[in-house]
Tab-separated table of C-alpha atoms and ligand atoms in Angstrom:
chain	number	residue	atom	x	y	z
F	1	UNK	CA	-6.728	1.342	29.080
F	2	UNK	CA	-6.158	4.653	27.030
F	3	UNK	CA	-7.285	4.808	23.287
F	4	UNK	CA	-3.654	4.996	22.220
F	5	UNK	CA	-2.794	1.799	24.154
F	6	UNK	CA	-5.915	0.076	22.700
F	7	UNK	CA	-4.812	1.054	19.280
F	8	UNK	CA	-1.333	-0.531	19.843
F	9	UNK	CA	-3.146	-3.578	21.254
F	10	UNK	CA	-5.486	-3.728	18.330
F	11	UNK	CA	-2.457	-3.719	16.032
F	12	UNK	CA	-1.118	-6.797	17.808
F	13	UNK	CA	-4.361	-8.609	17.640
F	14	UNK	CA	-4.549	-8.017	13.985
F	15	UNK	CA	-1.029	-9.314	13.458
F	16	UNK	CA	-2.437	-12.724	14.660
F	17	UNK	CA	-4.408	-12.758	11.473
F	18	UNK	CA	-1.890	-14.429	9.087
F	19	UNK	CA	-1.339	-17.087	6.505
F	20	UNK	CA	2.129	-17.955	7.963
F	21	UNK	CA	2.136	-18.869	11.742
F	22	UNK	CA	5.126	-16.880	13.289
F	23	UNK	CA	5.186	-14.254	10.576
F	24	UNK	CA	2.542	-11.684	9.516
F	25	UNK	CA	1.398	-12.539	6.058
F	26	UNK	CA	-2.141	-11.301	5.242
F	27	UNK	CA	-2.885	-11.510	1.533
F	28	UNK	CA	-5.947	-10.201	-0.495
F	29	UNK	CA	-9.140	-12.343	-0.132
F	30	UNK	CA	-7.437	-14.817	2.297
F	31	UNK	CA	-8.579	-16.567	5.464
F	32	UNK	CA	-6.233	-14.377	7.289
F	33	UNK	CA	-8.087	-11.244	5.621
F	34	UNK	CA	-11.392	-12.719	6.983
F	35	UNK	CA	-9.953	-12.974	10.427
F	36	UNK	CA	-8.753	-9.363	10.304
F	37	UNK	CA	-12.049	-8.160	8.921
F	38	UNK	CA	-13.972	-9.726	11.719
F	39	UNK	CA	-11.800	-7.813	14.281
F	40	UNK	CA	-11.976	-4.396	12.388
F	41	UNK	CA	-15.743	-4.850	11.751
F	42	UNK	CA	-16.218	-5.275	15.540
F	43	UNK	CA	-14.050	-2.303	16.385
F	44	UNK	CA	-15.986	-0.174	13.773
F	45	UNK	CA	-19.316	-1.278	15.369
F	46	UNK	CA	-18.056	-0.436	18.775
F	47	UNK	CA	-17.408	3.049	17.527
F	48	UNK	CA	-20.984	3.426	16.463
F	49	UNK	CA	-20.452	2.872	12.716
F	50	UNK	CA	-22.466	0.856	10.356
F	51	UNK	CA	-20.251	-1.745	8.660
F	52	UNK	CA	-20.394	-3.011	5.236
F	53	UNK	CA	-18.122	-4.962	2.799
F	54	UNK	CA	-18.117	-4.141	-0.904
F	55	UNK	CA	-17.525	-6.604	-3.759
F	56	UNK	CA	-13.624	-6.177	-3.948
F	57	UNK	CA	-13.592	-6.922	-0.293
F	58	UNK	CA	-13.002	-3.525	1.336
F	59	UNK	CA	-14.638	-3.270	4.891
F	60	UNK	CA	-16.286	0.220	5.286
F	61	UNK	CA	-17.548	1.757	8.445
F	62	UNK	CA	-19.808	4.805	8.436
F	63	UNK	CA	-20.435	7.311	11.114
F	64	UNK	CA	-23.199	9.571	10.085
F	65	UNK	CA	-23.077	13.509	10.477
F	66	UNK	CA	-25.398	16.268	10.473
F	67	UNK	CA	-24.616	17.384	6.888
F	68	UNK	CA	-24.579	15.445	3.650
F	69	UNK	CA	-20.856	15.542	2.820
F	70	UNK	CA	-18.495	12.684	3.651
F	71	UNK	CA	-14.966	12.609	4.917
F	72	UNK	CA	-13.079	9.463	4.011
F	73	UNK	CA	-10.355	8.147	6.370
F	74	UNK	CA	-8.613	4.762	6.356
F	75	UNK	CA	-5.690	2.716	4.949
F	76	UNK	CA	-5.104	-0.999	4.075
F	77	UNK	CA	-5.310	-4.011	6.090
F	78	UNK	CA	-3.443	-6.413	3.764
F	79	UNK	CA	0.291	-6.864	4.287
F	80	UNK	CA	3.400	-7.824	2.379
F	81	UNK	CA	4.902	-11.360	3.370
F	82	UNK	CA	6.620	-11.441	6.564
F	83	UNK	CA	5.419	-7.848	7.449
F	84	UNK	CA	5.374	-5.556	10.549
F	85	UNK	CA	2.248	-4.871	12.652
F	86	UNK	CA	1.636	-1.277	11.674
F	87	UNK	CA	1.787	-0.760	7.835
F	88	UNK	CA	-1.656	-0.254	7.004
F	89	UNK	CA	-3.544	-1.408	10.124
F	90	UNK	CA	-2.298	1.564	12.223
F	91	UNK	CA	-4.206	3.997	9.848
F	92	UNK	CA	-7.329	2.172	9.999
F	93	UNK	CA	-7.308	1.670	13.812
F	94	UNK	CA	-6.327	5.288	14.392
F	95	UNK	CA	-9.312	6.389	12.262
F	96	UNK	CA	-11.667	4.232	14.128
F	97	UNK	CA	-10.314	5.372	17.483
F	98	UNK	CA	-10.997	9.061	16.327
F	99	UNK	CA	-14.586	8.101	15.574
F	100	UNK	CA	-14.876	6.156	18.949
F	101	UNK	CA	-14.024	9.452	20.677
F	102	UNK	CA	-16.927	11.189	18.927
F	103	UNK	CA	-19.146	8.209	19.614
F	104	UNK	CA	-18.395	8.175	23.218
F	105	UNK	CA	-19.008	11.798	23.511
F	106	UNK	CA	-22.231	11.501	21.560
F	107	UNK	CA	-21.055	13.854	19.073
F	108	UNK	CA	-21.948	14.387	15.439
F	109	UNK	CA	-20.015	16.404	13.046
F	110	UNK	CA	-21.377	18.468	10.253
F	111	UNK	CA	-20.130	15.591	7.851
F	112	UNK	CA	-20.226	11.816	7.864
F	113	UNK	CA	-17.124	9.851	8.336
F	114	UNK	CA	-16.484	6.709	6.305
F	115	UNK	CA	-13.469	4.520	7.511
F	116	UNK	CA	-12.288	2.394	4.646
F	117	UNK	CA	-10.147	-0.700	5.473
F	118	UNK	CA	-8.708	-1.445	1.913
F	119	UNK	CA	-8.509	-5.082	0.949
F	120	UNK	CA	-5.357	-5.041	-0.997
F	121	UNK	CA	-2.896	-2.255	-1.257
F	122	UNK	CA	0.313	-4.324	-1.525
F	123	UNK	CA	-0.533	-6.551	-4.339
F	124	UNK	CA	1.132	-9.513	-2.599
F	125	UNK	CA	-1.311	-12.150	-3.952
F	126	UNK	CA	-1.755	-10.935	-7.549
F	127	UNK	CA	0.961	-8.413	-8.008
F	128	UNK	CA	-1.224	-5.686	-9.038
F	129	UNK	CA	-1.432	-2.834	-6.458
F	130	UNK	CA	-4.307	-0.830	-4.853
F	131	UNK	CA	-7.227	-3.211	-5.611
F	132	UNK	CA	-9.279	-1.946	-2.905
F	133	UNK	CA	-8.695	1.807	-3.402
F	134	UNK	CA	-9.061	1.155	-7.158
F	135	UNK	CA	-12.430	-0.173	-6.735
F	136	UNK	CA	-13.546	2.400	-4.354
F	137	UNK	CA	-12.318	5.134	-6.875
F	138	UNK	CA	-13.868	3.688	-9.851
F	139	UNK	CA	-10.429	2.757	-11.290
F	140	UNK	CA	-10.561	-1.055	-11.051
F	141	UNK	CA	-9.203	-2.645	-14.280
F	142	UNK	CA	-11.583	-5.782	-14.911
F	143	UNK	CA	-8.572	-7.294	-16.610
F	144	UNK	CA	-6.991	-7.787	-13.263
F	145	UNK	CA	-9.700	-10.513	-12.654
F	146	UNK	CA	-7.912	-12.843	-15.034
F	147	UNK	CA	-4.790	-12.654	-12.933
F	148	UNK	CA	-3.728	-15.962	-11.331
F	149	UNK	CA	-2.085	-16.290	-7.985
F	150	UNK	CA	0.879	-18.761	-7.033
F	151	UNK	CA	-1.696	-21.521	-6.492
F	152	UNK	CA	-3.298	-20.972	-9.830
F	153	UNK	CA	-6.392	-19.405	-8.531
F	154	UNK	CA	-8.029	-16.525	-10.556
F	155	UNK	CA	-8.685	-13.220	-8.836
F	156	UNK	CA	-12.317	-13.600	-9.865
F	157	UNK	CA	-12.547	-16.851	-8.156
F	158	UNK	CA	-10.814	-15.569	-5.059
F	159	UNK	CA	-13.242	-12.748	-4.860
F	160	UNK	CA	-16.225	-15.048	-5.057
F	161	UNK	CA	-14.844	-17.310	-2.471
F	162	UNK	CA	-14.170	-14.373	-0.300
F	163	UNK	CA	-17.878	-13.393	-0.663
F	164	UNK	CA	-17.771	-10.648	-3.202
F	165	UNK	CA	-19.148	-10.668	-6.793
F	166	UNK	CA	-16.592	-9.895	-9.407
F	167	UNK	CA	-19.150	-8.993	-11.823
F	168	UNK	CA	-20.232	-6.168	-9.676
F	169	UNK	CA	-17.025	-4.437	-8.660
F	170	UNK	CA	-18.033	-1.434	-10.477
F	171	UNK	CA	-20.745	-0.839	-7.835
F	172	UNK	CA	-17.953	-0.392	-5.295
F	173	UNK	CA	-17.005	3.083	-6.755
F	174	UNK	CA	-17.872	5.979	-4.447
F	175	UNK	CA	-21.470	7.014	-4.883
F	176	UNK	CA	-22.075	8.570	-1.555
F	177	UNK	CA	-22.116	12.211	-2.681
F	178	UNK	CA	-19.941	15.024	-1.960
F	179	UNK	CA	-16.538	14.209	-0.471
F	180	UNK	CA	-14.525	16.457	1.857
F	181	UNK	CA	-11.412	14.545	1.104
F	182	UNK	CA	-9.536	11.374	2.041
F	183	UNK	CA	-7.072	11.348	4.976
F	184	UNK	CA	-4.806	8.587	5.757
F	185	UNK	CA	-2.568	8.062	8.940
F	186	UNK	CA	0.372	5.872	8.008
F	187	UNK	CA	3.691	5.002	9.539
F	188	UNK	CA	6.438	6.912	7.712
F	189	UNK	CA	8.411	3.834	6.687
F	190	UNK	CA	11.483	6.142	6.520
F	191	UNK	CA	14.143	7.711	8.778
F	192	UNK	CA	13.221	11.499	8.560
F	193	UNK	CA	10.890	11.876	11.590
F	194	UNK	CA	13.243	9.953	13.851
F	195	UNK	CA	16.171	11.916	12.696
F	196	UNK	CA	14.302	15.173	13.380
F	197	UNK	CA	12.978	13.834	16.699
F	198	UNK	CA	9.363	14.371	15.629
F	199	UNK	CA	6.491	12.022	16.429
F	200	UNK	CA	4.536	13.015	13.317
F	201	UNK	CA	4.786	14.811	10.094
F	202	UNK	CA	2.504	15.936	7.096
F	203	UNK	CA	3.018	14.438	3.826
F	204	UNK	CA	3.486	16.804	0.816
F	205	UNK	CA	3.654	14.489	-2.129
F	206	UNK	CA	3.952	10.593	-2.914
F	207	UNK	CA	6.497	9.521	-5.267
F	208	UNK	CA	5.471	8.105	-8.585
F	209	UNK	CA	5.891	4.464	-9.199
F	210	UNK	CA	6.392	2.045	-12.048
F	211	UNK	CA	6.224	-1.817	-11.719
F	212	UNK	CA	7.241	-4.484	-14.264
F	213	UNK	CA	7.376	-8.189	-14.590
F	214	UNK	CA	10.611	-9.049	-16.768
F	215	UNK	CA	11.298	-12.686	-17.827
F	216	UNK	CA	14.578	-13.859	-19.435
F	217	UNK	CA	14.364	-17.027	-21.385
F	218	UNK	CA	17.619	-18.960	-22.301
F	219	UNK	CA	18.227	-22.716	-22.385
F	220	UNK	CA	18.342	-25.058	-19.636
F	221	UNK	CA	21.505	-27.339	-19.693
F	222	UNK	CA	23.809	-29.693	-17.799
F	223	UNK	CA	25.959	-27.742	-15.225
F	224	UNK	CA	28.622	-30.115	-15.771
F	225	UNK	CA	28.994	-30.358	-19.441
F	226	UNK	CA	27.973	-27.047	-21.199
F	227	UNK	CA	31.077	-25.011	-21.661
F	228	UNK	CA	30.737	-21.357	-20.332
F	229	UNK	CA	30.808	-19.669	-23.676
F	230	UNK	CA	28.010	-21.995	-24.742
F	231	UNK	CA	25.685	-21.093	-22.181
F	232	UNK	CA	22.343	-19.102	-22.323
F	233	UNK	CA	22.066	-18.661	-18.584
F	234	UNK	CA	18.752	-16.979	-17.824
F	235	UNK	CA	19.641	-16.296	-14.111
F	236	UNK	CA	23.044	-14.661	-15.044
F	237	UNK	CA	21.102	-12.408	-17.464
F	238	UNK	CA	18.722	-11.481	-14.514
F	239	UNK	CA	21.518	-11.010	-12.168
F	240	UNK	CA	23.223	-8.613	-14.505
F	241	UNK	CA	19.962	-6.684	-14.957
F	242	UNK	CA	19.471	-6.344	-11.130
F	243	UNK	CA	22.936	-4.833	-10.587
F	244	UNK	CA	22.222	-2.537	-13.813
F	245	UNK	CA	19.002	-1.313	-11.984
F	246	UNK	CA	20.825	-0.624	-8.664
F	247	UNK	CA	23.518	1.252	-10.571
F	248	UNK	CA	21.108	3.249	-12.659
F	249	UNK	CA	19.145	4.539	-9.652
F	250	UNK	CA	22.416	5.270	-7.640
F	251	UNK	CA	23.138	7.838	-10.538
F	252	UNK	CA	19.918	9.781	-10.012
F	253	UNK	CA	19.439	11.680	-6.702
F	254	UNK	CA	16.077	10.571	-5.173
F	255	UNK	CA	15.609	7.605	-7.561
F	256	UNK	CA	15.059	4.111	-6.214
F	257	UNK	CA	15.006	0.897	-8.285
F	258	UNK	CA	14.229	-2.469	-6.880
F	259	UNK	CA	14.396	-6.087	-8.184
F	260	UNK	CA	12.196	-7.462	-5.282
F	261	UNK	CA	11.161	-11.021	-6.561
F	262	UNK	CA	13.381	-13.426	-8.625
F	263	UNK	CA	11.992	-16.859	-9.830
F	264	UNK	CA	14.313	-19.276	-11.387
F	265	UNK	CA	13.432	-22.387	-13.507
F	266	UNK	CA	13.979	-25.254	-13.123
F	267	UNK	CA	15.687	-24.084	-9.857
F	268	UNK	CA	17.862	-27.137	-9.586
F	269	UNK	CA	21.625	-27.074	-8.397
F	270	UNK	CA	22.952	-28.952	-11.523
F	271	UNK	CA	21.001	-27.351	-14.244
F	272	UNK	CA	21.757	-24.110	-15.834
F	273	UNK	CA	18.658	-21.786	-15.382
F	274	UNK	CA	16.619	-21.778	-18.601
F	275	UNK	CA	14.123	-19.121	-17.440
F	276	UNK	CA	14.184	-16.211	-14.712
F	277	UNK	CA	11.264	-13.968	-13.730
F	278	UNK	CA	11.967	-10.896	-11.862
F	279	UNK	CA	10.015	-7.786	-10.781
F	280	UNK	CA	11.234	-4.143	-11.263
F	281	UNK	CA	9.824	-1.403	-9.032
F	282	UNK	CA	11.101	2.171	-9.943
F	283	UNK	CA	10.200	5.360	-8.020
F	284	UNK	CA	11.026	8.994	-8.034
F	285	UNK	CA	9.169	12.162	-6.920
F	286	UNK	CA	9.619	13.579	-10.544
F	287	UNK	CA	7.515	11.566	-13.044
F	288	UNK	CA	9.930	12.436	-16.138
F	289	UNK	CA	13.041	11.261	-14.124
F	290	UNK	CA	11.313	8.119	-13.219
F	291	UNK	CA	10.251	7.296	-16.559
F	292	UNK	CA	13.499	8.216	-18.144
F	293	UNK	CA	15.606	5.912	-15.983
F	294	UNK	CA	12.959	3.213	-16.202
F	295	UNK	CA	12.988	3.265	-19.965
F	296	UNK	CA	16.660	3.216	-20.079
F	297	UNK	CA	16.602	0.106	-17.815
F	298	UNK	CA	14.132	-1.505	-19.980
F	299	UNK	CA	16.424	-0.930	-22.986
F	300	UNK	CA	19.110	-2.305	-20.953
F	301	UNK	CA	17.237	-5.512	-20.401
F	302	UNK	CA	17.024	-6.062	-24.196
F	303	UNK	CA	20.744	-5.527	-24.582
F	304	UNK	CA	21.601	-7.956	-21.828
F	305	UNK	CA	19.342	-10.524	-23.616
F	306	UNK	CA	21.071	-9.885	-26.890
F	307	UNK	CA	24.604	-10.112	-25.638
F	308	UNK	CA	23.723	-13.355	-23.767
F	309	UNK	CA	21.632	-14.831	-26.566
F	310	UNK	CA	18.491	-14.838	-24.218
F	311	UNK	CA	15.076	-13.619	-25.203
F	312	UNK	CA	13.436	-11.198	-22.811
F	313	UNK	CA	9.678	-10.474	-22.159
F	314	UNK	CA	8.814	-7.215	-20.413
F	315	UNK	CA	5.185	-7.045	-18.969
F	316	UNK	CA	3.954	-3.783	-17.384
F	317	UNK	CA	2.321	-4.430	-14.021
F	318	UNK	CA	1.188	-1.014	-12.896
F	319	UNK	CA	2.170	2.677	-13.038
F	320	UNK	CA	1.262	5.361	-10.693
F	321	UNK	CA	2.215	9.142	-11.299
F	322	UNK	CA	3.534	11.130	-8.454
F	323	UNK	CA	0.695	12.629	-6.357
F	324	UNK	CA	0.595	16.119	-4.600
F	325	UNK	CA	-1.429	16.196	-1.425
F	326	UNK	CA	-4.052	18.824	-1.317
F	327	UNK	CA	-2.811	22.225	0.078
F	328	UNK	CA	-6.152	22.519	2.025
F	329	UNK	CA	-5.712	19.086	3.766
F	330	UNK	CA	-1.999	19.743	4.278
F	331	UNK	CA	-2.595	23.050	5.861
F	332	UNK	CA	-5.375	21.722	8.247
F	333	UNK	CA	-3.193	18.678	9.252
F	334	UNK	CA	-0.250	21.145	9.803
F	335	UNK	CA	-2.445	23.463	11.997
F	336	UNK	CA	-3.640	20.336	13.993
F	337	UNK	CA	-0.033	19.390	14.366
F	338	UNK	CA	1.035	22.826	15.641
F	339	UNK	CA	-1.894	22.828	18.085
F	340	UNK	CA	-0.281	19.785	19.641
F	341	UNK	CA	2.915	21.878	20.199
F	342	UNK	CA	4.797	19.844	17.655
F	343	UNK	CA	6.977	21.294	15.012
F	344	UNK	CA	4.972	20.906	11.787
F	345	UNK	CA	7.197	19.075	9.412
F	346	UNK	CA	6.298	18.394	5.754
F	347	UNK	CA	8.040	15.498	4.039
F	348	UNK	CA	7.507	13.457	0.763
F	349	UNK	CA	6.668	9.710	0.748
F	350	UNK	CA	8.745	7.244	-1.144
F	351	UNK	CA	6.261	4.571	-0.262
F	352	UNK	CA	2.932	4.365	-2.103
F	353	UNK	CA	-0.332	4.512	-0.384
F	354	UNK	CA	-4.037	4.078	-1.110
F	355	UNK	CA	-4.073	8.107	-1.199
F	356	UNK	CA	-2.365	7.659	-4.534
F	357	UNK	CA	-5.507	6.212	-6.083
F	358	UNK	CA	-7.989	8.117	-3.889
F	359	UNK	CA	-6.529	11.391	-5.180
F	360	UNK	CA	-8.544	10.629	-8.377
F	361	UNK	CA	-11.721	10.757	-6.201
F	362	UNK	CA	-10.875	13.609	-3.600
F	363	UNK	CA	-8.403	15.785	-2.117
F	364	UNK	CA	-5.862	13.713	-0.191
F	365	UNK	CA	-3.911	14.142	2.871
F	366	UNK	CA	-1.532	12.003	4.794
F	367	UNK	CA	-0.220	12.135	8.318
F	368	UNK	CA	2.872	10.299	8.942
F	369	UNK	CA	3.865	8.617	12.311
F	370	UNK	CA	7.410	8.116	13.329
F	371	UNK	CA	8.524	4.439	13.209
F	372	UNK	CA	11.657	3.119	14.932
F	373	UNK	CA	14.700	3.233	12.630
F	374	UNK	CA	12.333	3.924	9.558
F	375	UNK	CA	12.078	0.196	9.339
F	376	UNK	CA	9.075	-1.298	7.461
F	377	UNK	CA	7.998	-4.249	5.503
F	378	UNK	CA	9.796	-6.059	8.244
F	379	UNK	CA	8.610	-7.642	11.556
F	380	UNK	CA	10.821	-5.280	13.279
F	381	UNK	CA	8.419	-2.461	12.420
F	382	UNK	CA	7.459	-0.476	15.638
F	383	UNK	CA	5.841	2.668	16.858
F	384	UNK	CA	5.523	4.141	20.436
F	385	UNK	CA	2.279	4.671	22.316
F	386	UNK	CA	3.364	8.226	22.898
F	387	UNK	CA	3.552	8.887	19.215
F	388	UNK	CA	0.265	7.110	18.276
F	389	UNK	CA	-1.396	9.342	20.951
F	390	UNK	CA	-0.052	12.427	19.198
F	391	UNK	CA	-1.300	10.941	15.876
F	392	UNK	CA	-4.819	10.339	17.254
F	393	UNK	CA	-4.951	13.893	18.843
F	394	UNK	CA	-3.771	15.464	15.425
F	395	UNK	CA	-6.512	13.372	13.635
F	396	UNK	CA	-9.334	14.439	16.124
F	397	UNK	CA	-8.179	17.965	15.914
F	398	UNK	CA	-8.027	17.840	12.160
F	399	UNK	CA	-11.721	16.681	12.231
F	400	UNK	CA	-12.627	19.722	14.461
F	401	UNK	CA	-10.807	22.160	12.174
F	402	UNK	CA	-12.494	20.615	9.017
F	403	UNK	CA	-15.985	20.822	10.861
F	404	UNK	CA	-15.323	24.727	11.357
F	405	UNK	CA	-14.595	25.218	7.712
Q	501	LIG	O1	5.183	-0.459	-2.108
Q	501	LIG	C1	4.674	0.380	-1.394
Q	501	LIG	O2	5.156	1.554	-1.551
Q	501	LIG	C2	3.515	0.374	-0.461
Q	501	LIG	O3	4.052	-0.463	0.595
Q	501	LIG	N1	2.559	-0.664	-1.121
Q	502	LIG	MN1	3.401	-1.371	2.583
Q	503	LIG	MN1	1.122	1.004	3.517
């Protein structure tokens, strides 16, 4: 079986590691993650890598070189709920395959390669993004250890149960000497490459992202007896806010705003909702635009609460400024794409990636792979073996070009 075919097969194997039979849901520090790491660890070993797991739970495969510097490759192997097979895993498995090629040819490059399978990029379990890459980049916020999941389990406990030591996450930061950069292969999760008939593209920049938790507090009451003008309906407030977020984003080219999660209490048909908790995710490639629209939305939340006689609590969850990929890595990736006789397209990423955090540690580059209909965060996510073959050849060529520098 060819390596590209093996890559696709491995993404399918990894999809079996889930907390929800019939769907792909692989949260941070879960049994599903243990299952995935057992597979990825084996594949790293087969490619001649030494495999370690750090305290936050990242899996790290190292393939030595003849020089002291290291190139980092990788992506994440956690998922959103009811995810696709490729968001994250494709990048890790293509990176392992590129090392496999070197190992099979008994080749060592003038630098080491370390493949990082990050433990939590999506933030599904604890709401905070990039836990794995933050630990590796020395940007982990210990206050996150206090976060509690839906089952009431603190992050510190989850890390301990998973085999890590929450007191020693600081030791996960990269201490391996000079870095040549961090390069991530990832599905595009958008429609551009498909529209242009291209198998791969090189990412120019990653949009900035703000994430908030917003809670509206009103008054639970009897659905049959409280007149409409006496109500303090927390869900109606949240609904008005969600539509305001949609409208605000629509007025700014390139802006997106999403209310992705909404919890309602007590969540009973004949009770006026007393509390509603929602998430707000705003993004734009220009940080000032993102911050201005987001600030206006938070002010709108206050005015909605005032008009509806609600109280509102606004809690920041995370903020990541826009990140520009390294011109050096962009140019090497572009050269490698050209050598596959593919038109080298450059495009921005609306999705966040571990490269956002890794950019604090090293130059970053991302190679996008076309995905069908641009669909992602959805079980319908799909790529072709042919496009994966191009991506693998581009990555292999990128390694050679880097070795020549
Ligand atoms: O939300 C994102 O952009 C990424 O999938 N974590
Ligand atoms: Mn994702
Ligand atoms: Mn991803």
